[in-house]
Amino acid sequence: AENIKIDTIKAKTIEKIFLSGGDSNLIGFPSYMSLKLKIPAEIANPLVNIIAKDSSEIPAISHKASLQYAVAIGLALRKEKTI
């Protein structure tokens, strides 16, 4: 028989959930998720790490509309992998 070493992984607690994408705009969705999961949930800001808050370069779209672009923004920021 082989000796198998099992490492105990220390579980980390999820402290907050950030919702993104167009469906996060559903009325009451963040509250519903918080209630059901017993974890605070809030709508994410997909531009938070891209544009400085005091920048004049903030796009002329609403926060609600920017959620629909979260995936496109993430894909645009990906670095190309070399094979």
mmCIF file of N, CA, C and O in Angstrom:
data_model
loop_
_atom_site.group_PDB
_atom_site.id
_atom_site.type_symbol
_atom_site.label_atom_id
_atom_site.label_comp_id
_atom_site.label_asym_id
_atom_site.label_seq_id
_atom_site.Cartn_x
_atom_site.Cartn_y
_atom_site.Cartn_z
ATOM 1 N N ALA A 1 0.842 -1.179 0.000
ATOM 2 C CA ALA A 1 0.000 0.000 0.000
ATOM 3 C C ALA A 1 0.885 1.238 0.000
ATOM 4 O O ALA A 1 1.921 1.270 0.644
ATOM 5 N N GLU A 2 0.448 2.223 -0.745
ATOM 6 C CA GLU A 2 1.188 3.477 -0.812
ATOM 7 C C GLU A 2 0.785 4.383 0.344
ATOM 8 O O GLU A 2 -0.352 4.378 0.773
ATOM 9 N N ASN A 3 1.752 5.134 0.829
ATOM 10 C CA ASN A 3 1.437 6.144 1.828
ATOM 11 C C ASN A 3 1.012 7.403 1.098
ATOM 12 O O ASN A 3 1.732 7.905 0.244
ATOM 13 N N ILE A 4 -0.153 7.889 1.421
ATOM 14 C CA ILE A 4 -0.665 9.100 0.788
ATOM 15 C C ILE A 4 -0.734 10.187 1.839
ATOM 16 O O ILE A 4 -1.342 10.011 2.888
ATOM 17 N N LYS A 5 -0.097 11.300 1.539
ATOM 18 C CA LYS A 5 -0.109 12.433 2.456
ATOM 19 C C LYS A 5 -1.235 13.379 2.030
ATOM 20 O O LYS A 5 -1.307 13.796 0.887
ATOM 21 N N ILE A 6 -2.087 13.677 2.949
ATOM 22 C CA ILE A 6 -3.180 14.600 2.680
ATOM 23 C C ILE A 6 -2.929 15.869 3.473
ATOM 24 O O ILE A 6 -2.823 15.840 4.702
ATOM 25 N N ASP A 7 -2.783 16.965 2.751
ATOM 26 C CA ASP A 7 -2.596 18.253 3.403
ATOM 27 C C ASP A 7 -3.950 18.854 3.736
ATOM 28 O O ASP A 7 -4.874 18.805 2.934
ATOM 29 N N THR A 8 -4.026 19.404 4.912
ATOM 30 C CA THR A 8 -5.245 20.091 5.296
ATOM 31 C C THR A 8 -5.192 21.494 4.728
ATOM 32 O O THR A 8 -4.234 22.222 4.940
ATOM 33 N N ILE A 9 -6.214 21.846 4.003
ATOM 34 C CA ILE A 9 -6.290 23.175 3.414
ATOM 35 C C ILE A 9 -7.150 24.033 4.327
ATOM 36 O O ILE A 9 -8.273 23.658 4.668
ATOM 37 N N LYS A 10 -6.613 25.153 4.708
ATOM 38 C CA LYS A 10 -7.353 26.056 5.567
ATOM 39 C C LYS A 10 -8.380 26.807 4.718
ATOM 40 O O LYS A 10 -8.029 27.500 3.777
ATOM 41 N N ALA A 11 -9.633 26.614 5.038
ATOM 42 C CA ALA A 11 -10.708 27.243 4.268
ATOM 43 C C ALA A 11 -10.752 28.731 4.559
ATOM 44 O O ALA A 11 -10.607 29.161 5.695
ATOM 45 N N LYS A 12 -10.944 29.515 3.522
ATOM 46 C CA LYS A 12 -11.091 30.952 3.675
ATOM 47 C C LYS A 12 -12.567 31.297 3.586
ATOM 48 O O LYS A 12 -13.317 30.689 2.829
ATOM 49 N N THR A 13 -12.957 32.265 4.357
ATOM 50 C CA THR A 13 -14.346 32.686 4.373
ATOM 51 C C THR A 13 -14.584 33.750 3.316
ATOM 52 O O THR A 13 -13.798 34.676 3.168
ATOM 53 N N ILE A 14 -15.672 33.610 2.594
ATOM 54 C CA ILE A 14 -16.059 34.630 1.620
ATOM 55 C C ILE A 14 -16.717 35.762 2.391
ATOM 56 O O ILE A 14 -17.679 35.538 3.121
ATOM 57 N N GLU A 15 -16.192 36.957 2.238
ATOM 58 C CA GLU A 15 -16.681 38.095 3.006
ATOM 59 C C GLU A 15 -17.676 38.959 2.244
ATOM 60 O O GLU A 15 -18.501 39.632 2.849
ATOM 61 N N LYS A 16 -17.595 38.971 0.919
ATOM 62 C CA LYS A 16 -18.485 39.805 0.123
ATOM 63 C C LYS A 16 -18.542 39.258 -1.289
ATOM 64 O O LYS A 16 -17.562 38.717 -1.794
ATOM 65 N N ILE A 17 -19.692 39.432 -1.931
ATOM 66 C CA ILE A 17 -19.868 39.010 -3.311
ATOM 67 C C ILE A 17 -20.074 40.256 -4.164
ATOM 68 O O ILE A 17 -20.865 41.129 -3.807
ATOM 69 N N PHE A 18 -19.329 40.333 -5.259
ATOM 70 C CA PHE A 18 -19.487 41.430 -6.210
ATOM 71 C C PHE A 18 -20.209 40.894 -7.433
ATOM 72 O O PHE A 18 -19.753 39.945 -8.061
ATOM 73 N N LEU A 19 -21.334 41.499 -7.753
ATOM 74 C CA LEU A 19 -22.143 41.078 -8.895
ATOM 75 C C LEU A 19 -21.793 41.931 -10.105
ATOM 76 O O LEU A 19 -21.628 43.140 -9.989
ATOM 77 N N SER A 20 -21.679 41.298 -11.258
ATOM 78 C CA SER A 20 -21.383 42.057 -12.471
ATOM 79 C C SER A 20 -22.167 41.472 -13.627
ATOM 80 O O SER A 20 -22.799 40.439 -13.515
ATOM 81 N N GLY A 21 -22.108 42.156 -14.753
ATOM 82 C CA GLY A 21 -22.848 41.724 -15.923
ATOM 83 C C GLY A 21 -24.223 42.354 -15.947
ATOM 84 O O GLY A 21 -24.695 42.914 -14.957
ATOM 85 N N GLY A 22 -24.866 42.275 -17.072
ATOM 86 C CA GLY A 22 -26.163 42.909 -17.262
ATOM 87 C C GLY A 22 -27.234 42.431 -16.288
ATOM 88 O O GLY A 22 -28.087 43.198 -15.867
ATOM 89 N N ASP A 23 -27.191 41.147 -15.899
ATOM 90 C CA ASP A 23 -28.213 40.623 -14.997
ATOM 91 C C ASP A 23 -28.090 41.157 -13.580
ATOM 92 O O ASP A 23 -29.034 41.059 -12.800
ATOM 93 N N SER A 24 -26.956 41.728 -13.239
ATOM 94 C CA SER A 24 -26.831 42.312 -11.896
ATOM 95 C C SER A 24 -27.709 43.554 -11.756
ATOM 96 O O SER A 24 -27.930 44.036 -10.653
ATOM 97 N N ASN A 25 -28.235 44.051 -12.879
ATOM 98 C CA ASN A 25 -29.141 45.203 -12.863
ATOM 99 C C ASN A 25 -30.573 44.829 -12.490
ATOM 100 O O ASN A 25 -31.423 45.710 -12.380
ATOM 101 N N LEU A 26 -30.851 43.547 -12.324
ATOM 102 C CA LEU A 26 -32.200 43.140 -11.952
ATOM 103 C C LEU A 26 -32.575 43.783 -10.619
ATOM 104 O O LEU A 26 -31.793 43.744 -9.660
ATOM 105 N N ILE A 27 -33.761 44.337 -10.543
ATOM 106 C CA ILE A 27 -34.205 45.021 -9.334
ATOM 107 C C ILE A 27 -34.239 44.031 -8.166
ATOM 108 O O ILE A 27 -34.843 42.973 -8.250
ATOM 109 N N GLY A 28 -33.560 44.393 -7.091
ATOM 110 C CA GLY A 28 -33.546 43.579 -5.883
ATOM 111 C C GLY A 28 -32.580 42.415 -5.899
ATOM 112 O O GLY A 28 -32.487 41.683 -4.912
ATOM 113 N N PHE A 29 -31.843 42.216 -6.975
ATOM 114 C CA PHE A 29 -30.943 41.056 -7.076
ATOM 115 C C PHE A 29 -29.844 41.070 -6.015
ATOM 116 O O PHE A 29 -29.625 40.044 -5.347
ATOM 117 N N PRO A 30 -29.141 42.194 -5.799
ATOM 118 C CA PRO A 30 -28.117 42.190 -4.742
ATOM 119 C C PRO A 30 -28.704 41.861 -3.361
ATOM 120 O O PRO A 30 -28.122 41.076 -2.608
ATOM 121 N N SER A 31 -29.858 42.417 -3.046
ATOM 122 C CA SER A 31 -30.501 42.142 -1.752
ATOM 123 C C SER A 31 -30.889 40.669 -1.636
ATOM 124 O O SER A 31 -30.709 40.043 -0.589
ATOM 125 N N TYR A 32 -31.423 40.126 -2.710
ATOM 126 C CA TYR A 32 -31.817 38.718 -2.729
ATOM 127 C C TYR A 32 -30.602 37.816 -2.488
ATOM 128 O O TYR A 32 -30.671 36.878 -1.688
ATOM 129 N N MET A 33 -29.512 38.083 -3.184
ATOM 130 C CA MET A 33 -28.303 37.277 -3.022
ATOM 131 C C MET A 33 -27.763 37.369 -1.596
ATOM 132 O O MET A 33 -27.360 36.364 -1.011
ATOM 133 N N SER A 34 -27.763 38.575 -1.041
ATOM 134 C CA SER A 34 -27.299 38.759 0.343
ATOM 135 C C SER A 34 -28.150 37.958 1.314
ATOM 136 O O SER A 34 -27.637 37.305 2.222
ATOM 137 N N LEU A 35 -29.443 38.025 1.120
ATOM 138 C CA LEU A 35 -30.374 37.332 2.007
ATOM 139 C C LEU A 35 -30.202 35.823 1.920
ATOM 140 O O LEU A 35 -30.098 35.134 2.930
ATOM 141 N N LYS A 36 -30.170 35.294 0.717
ATOM 142 C CA LYS A 36 -30.077 33.843 0.522
ATOM 143 C C LYS A 36 -28.722 33.273 0.935
ATOM 144 O O LYS A 36 -28.642 32.174 1.478
ATOM 145 N N LEU A 37 -27.644 34.004 0.638
ATOM 146 C CA LEU A 37 -26.304 33.490 0.917
ATOM 147 C C LEU A 37 -25.756 33.932 2.270
ATOM 148 O O LEU A 37 -24.700 33.475 2.689
ATOM 149 N N LYS A 38 -26.467 34.865 2.900
ATOM 150 C CA LYS A 38 -26.042 35.409 4.196
ATOM 151 C C LYS A 38 -24.630 36.004 4.122
ATOM 152 O O LYS A 38 -23.824 35.861 5.026
ATOM 153 N N ILE A 39 -24.370 36.653 2.983
ATOM 154 C CA ILE A 39 -23.093 37.325 2.720
ATOM 155 C C ILE A 39 -23.437 38.644 2.030
ATOM 156 O O ILE A 39 -24.290 38.658 1.139
ATOM 157 N N PRO A 40 -22.787 39.739 2.395
ATOM 158 C CA PRO A 40 -23.070 40.998 1.691
ATOM 159 C C PRO A 40 -22.790 40.867 0.193
ATOM 160 O O PRO A 40 -21.793 40.271 -0.213
ATOM 161 N N ALA A 41 -23.694 41.402 -0.606
ATOM 162 C CA ALA A 41 -23.528 41.398 -2.057
ATOM 163 C C ALA A 41 -23.755 42.812 -2.558
ATOM 164 O O ALA A 41 -24.642 43.516 -2.084
ATOM 165 N N GLU A 42 -22.921 43.237 -3.490
ATOM 166 C CA GLU A 42 -23.091 44.563 -4.068
ATOM 167 C C GLU A 42 -22.751 44.516 -5.549
ATOM 168 O O GLU A 42 -22.046 43.623 -6.013
ATOM 169 N N ILE A 43 -23.267 45.487 -6.268
ATOM 170 C CA ILE A 43 -22.998 45.575 -7.692
ATOM 171 C C ILE A 43 -21.584 46.118 -7.881
ATOM 172 O O ILE A 43 -21.215 47.142 -7.303
ATOM 173 N N ALA A 44 -20.796 45.416 -8.672
ATOM 174 C CA ALA A 44 -19.401 45.792 -8.917
ATOM 175 C C ALA A 44 -19.307 47.007 -9.832
ATOM 176 O O ALA A 44 -20.244 47.331 -10.553
ATOM 177 N N ASN A 45 -18.165 47.637 -9.793
ATOM 178 C CA ASN A 45 -17.851 48.722 -10.717
ATOM 179 C C ASN A 45 -16.758 48.212 -11.646
ATOM 180 O O ASN A 45 -15.602 48.121 -11.260
ATOM 181 N N PRO A 46 -17.097 47.854 -12.895
ATOM 182 C CA PRO A 46 -16.098 47.270 -13.786
ATOM 183 C C PRO A 46 -14.969 48.230 -14.173
ATOM 184 O O PRO A 46 -13.946 47.809 -14.687
ATOM 185 N N LEU A 47 -15.138 49.508 -13.908
ATOM 186 C CA LEU A 47 -14.110 50.487 -14.268
ATOM 187 C C LEU A 47 -13.220 50.880 -13.095
ATOM 188 O O LEU A 47 -12.308 51.680 -13.252
ATOM 189 N N VAL A 48 -13.444 50.311 -11.906
ATOM 190 C CA VAL A 48 -12.775 50.752 -10.690
ATOM 191 C C VAL A 48 -11.241 50.679 -10.770
ATOM 192 O O VAL A 48 -10.558 51.562 -10.268
ATOM 193 N N ASN A 49 -10.693 49.667 -11.383
ATOM 194 C CA ASN A 49 -9.239 49.524 -11.453
ATOM 195 C C ASN A 49 -8.659 49.946 -12.801
ATOM 196 O O ASN A 49 -7.493 49.703 -13.077
ATOM 197 N N ILE A 50 -9.486 50.558 -13.612
ATOM 198 C CA ILE A 50 -9.041 50.952 -14.941
ATOM 199 C C ILE A 50 -8.865 52.460 -15.047
ATOM 200 O O ILE A 50 -7.910 52.943 -15.621
ATOM 201 N N ILE A 51 -9.808 53.180 -14.482
ATOM 202 C CA ILE A 51 -9.811 54.639 -14.608
ATOM 203 C C ILE A 51 -9.784 55.255 -13.211
ATOM 204 O O ILE A 51 -10.555 54.860 -12.342
ATOM 205 N N ALA A 52 -8.914 56.232 -13.012
ATOM 206 C CA ALA A 52 -8.850 56.925 -11.726
ATOM 207 C C ALA A 52 -10.154 57.672 -11.483
ATOM 208 O O ALA A 52 -10.769 58.206 -12.398
ATOM 209 N N LYS A 53 -10.589 57.711 -10.208
ATOM 210 C CA LYS A 53 -11.851 58.365 -9.868
ATOM 211 C C LYS A 53 -11.873 59.836 -10.252
ATOM 212 O O LYS A 53 -12.897 60.384 -10.588
ATOM 213 N N ASP A 54 -10.729 60.477 -10.175
ATOM 214 C CA ASP A 54 -10.682 61.912 -10.484
ATOM 215 C C ASP A 54 -10.329 62.175 -11.949
ATOM 216 O O ASP A 54 -10.088 63.295 -12.341
ATOM 217 N N SER A 55 -10.347 61.136 -12.762
ATOM 218 C CA SER A 55 -9.973 61.269 -14.163
ATOM 219 C C SER A 55 -11.099 61.876 -14.989
ATOM 220 O O SER A 55 -12.270 61.616 -14.777
ATOM 221 N N SER A 56 -10.717 62.657 -15.944
ATOM 222 C CA SER A 56 -11.701 63.212 -16.877
ATOM 223 C C SER A 56 -11.965 62.233 -18.020
ATOM 224 O O SER A 56 -12.745 62.517 -18.914
ATOM 225 N N GLU A 57 -11.310 61.071 -17.978
ATOM 226 C CA GLU A 57 -11.451 60.076 -19.036
ATOM 227 C C GLU A 57 -12.573 59.077 -18.780
ATOM 228 O O GLU A 57 -12.692 58.089 -19.481
ATOM 229 N N ILE A 58 -13.381 59.314 -17.766
ATOM 230 C CA ILE A 58 -14.462 58.388 -17.473
ATOM 231 C C ILE A 58 -15.451 58.416 -18.630
ATOM 232 O O ILE A 58 -15.908 59.477 -19.035
ATOM 233 N N PRO A 59 -15.772 57.242 -19.175
ATOM 234 C CA PRO A 59 -16.681 57.200 -20.317
ATOM 235 C C PRO A 59 -18.059 57.786 -19.975
ATOM 236 O O PRO A 59 -18.502 57.727 -18.844
ATOM 237 N N ALA A 60 -18.706 58.298 -20.981
ATOM 238 C CA ALA A 60 -20.026 58.914 -20.797
ATOM 239 C C ALA A 60 -21.120 57.853 -20.846
ATOM 240 O O ALA A 60 -22.053 57.932 -21.644
ATOM 241 N N ILE A 61 -20.985 56.822 -20.016
ATOM 242 C CA ILE A 61 -22.035 55.813 -19.884
ATOM 243 C C ILE A 61 -22.368 55.684 -18.411
ATOM 244 O O ILE A 61 -21.527 55.930 -17.548
ATOM 245 N N SER A 62 -23.577 55.275 -18.131
ATOM 246 C CA SER A 62 -23.999 55.131 -16.742
ATOM 247 C C SER A 62 -23.344 53.904 -16.113
ATOM 248 O O SER A 62 -22.891 52.993 -16.826
ATOM 249 N N HIS A 63 -23.315 53.890 -14.791
ATOM 250 C CA HIS A 63 -22.772 52.729 -14.086
ATOM 251 C C HIS A 63 -23.570 51.482 -14.458
ATOM 252 O O HIS A 63 -23.013 50.416 -14.685
ATOM 253 N N LYS A 64 -24.882 51.634 -14.550
ATOM 254 C CA LYS A 64 -25.757 50.519 -14.911
ATOM 255 C C LYS A 64 -25.387 49.961 -16.289
ATOM 256 O O LYS A 64 -25.314 48.749 -16.481
ATOM 257 N N ALA A 65 -25.126 50.831 -17.240
ATOM 258 C CA ALA A 65 -24.742 50.392 -18.586
ATOM 259 C C ALA A 65 -23.340 49.783 -18.601
ATOM 260 O O ALA A 65 -23.082 48.843 -19.355
ATOM 261 N N SER A 66 -22.447 50.288 -17.752
ATOM 262 C CA SER A 66 -21.067 49.778 -17.744
ATOM 263 C C SER A 66 -21.013 48.320 -17.323
ATOM 264 O O SER A 66 -20.106 47.588 -17.717
ATOM 265 N N LEU A 67 -21.996 47.861 -16.551
ATOM 266 C CA LEU A 67 -22.018 46.454 -16.129
ATOM 267 C C LEU A 67 -22.160 45.515 -17.312
ATOM 268 O O LEU A 67 -21.682 44.394 -17.287
ATOM 269 N N GLN A 68 -22.816 45.968 -18.356
ATOM 270 C CA GLN A 68 -22.994 45.141 -19.537
ATOM 271 C C GLN A 68 -21.688 44.959 -20.307
ATOM 272 O O GLN A 68 -21.578 44.063 -21.134
ATOM 273 N N TYR A 69 -20.715 45.800 -20.015
ATOM 274 C CA TYR A 69 -19.426 45.731 -20.711
ATOM 275 C C TYR A 69 -18.334 45.066 -19.875
ATOM 276 O O TYR A 69 -17.175 45.041 -20.274
ATOM 277 N N ALA A 70 -18.669 44.512 -18.718
ATOM 278 C CA ALA A 70 -17.666 43.946 -17.808
ATOM 279 C C ALA A 70 -16.822 42.870 -18.487
ATOM 280 O O ALA A 70 -15.597 42.864 -18.366
ATOM 281 N N VAL A 71 -17.445 41.962 -19.210
ATOM 282 C CA VAL A 71 -16.698 40.887 -19.875
ATOM 283 C C VAL A 71 -15.811 41.451 -20.979
ATOM 284 O O VAL A 71 -14.637 41.096 -21.098
ATOM 285 N N ALA A 72 -16.355 42.365 -21.774
ATOM 286 C CA ALA A 72 -15.572 42.956 -22.863
ATOM 287 C C ALA A 72 -14.365 43.716 -22.314
ATOM 288 O O ALA A 72 -13.267 43.633 -22.876
ATOM 289 N N ILE A 73 -14.556 44.428 -21.214
ATOM 290 C CA ILE A 73 -13.444 45.163 -20.597
ATOM 291 C C ILE A 73 -12.378 44.190 -20.117
ATOM 292 O O ILE A 73 -11.184 44.377 -20.367
ATOM 293 N N GLY A 74 -12.799 43.124 -19.451
ATOM 294 C CA GLY A 74 -11.844 42.118 -18.972
ATOM 295 C C GLY A 74 -11.072 41.468 -20.099
ATOM 296 O O GLY A 74 -9.858 41.281 -20.019
ATOM 297 N N LEU A 75 -11.750 41.130 -21.174
ATOM 298 C CA LEU A 75 -11.079 40.513 -22.323
ATOM 299 C C LEU A 75 -10.116 41.488 -22.987
ATOM 300 O O LEU A 75 -9.032 41.098 -23.437
ATOM 301 N N ALA A 76 -10.483 42.754 -23.038
ATOM 302 C CA ALA A 76 -9.609 43.758 -23.655
ATOM 303 C C ALA A 76 -8.328 43.952 -22.858
ATOM 304 O O ALA A 76 -7.291 44.300 -23.422
ATOM 305 N N LEU A 77 -8.384 43.702 -21.565
ATOM 306 C CA LEU A 77 -7.214 43.902 -20.706
ATOM 307 C C LEU A 77 -6.307 42.681 -20.634
ATOM 308 O O LEU A 77 -5.217 42.764 -20.087
ATOM 309 N N ARG A 78 -6.755 41.568 -21.166
ATOM 310 C CA ARG A 78 -5.938 40.350 -21.113
ATOM 311 C C ARG A 78 -4.650 40.541 -21.896
ATOM 312 O O ARG A 78 -4.617 41.161 -22.952
ATOM 313 N N LYS A 79 -3.599 39.953 -21.370
ATOM 314 C CA LYS A 79 -2.330 39.994 -22.085
ATOM 315 C C LYS A 79 -2.258 38.784 -23.013
ATOM 316 O O LYS A 79 -2.688 37.690 -22.675
ATOM 317 N N GLU A 80 -1.683 39.021 -24.166
ATOM 318 C CA GLU A 80 -1.551 37.943 -25.140
ATOM 319 C C GLU A 80 -0.521 36.946 -24.657
ATOM 320 O O GLU A 80 0.563 37.309 -24.192
ATOM 321 N N LYS A 81 -0.840 35.674 -24.772
ATOM 322 C CA LYS A 81 0.081 34.598 -24.385
ATOM 323 C C LYS A 81 0.888 34.184 -25.593
ATOM 324 O O LYS A 81 0.351 34.059 -26.688
ATOM 325 N N THR A 82 2.161 33.974 -25.401
ATOM 326 C CA THR A 82 2.983 33.481 -26.500
ATOM 327 C C THR A 82 3.097 31.974 -26.366
ATOM 328 O O THR A 82 3.240 31.426 -25.277
ATOM 329 N N ILE A 83 3.010 31.312 -27.472
ATOM 330 C CA ILE A 83 3.052 29.833 -27.470
ATOM 331 C C ILE A 83 4.449 29.357 -27.728
ATOM 332 O O ILE A 83 5.208 29.858 -28.434
#
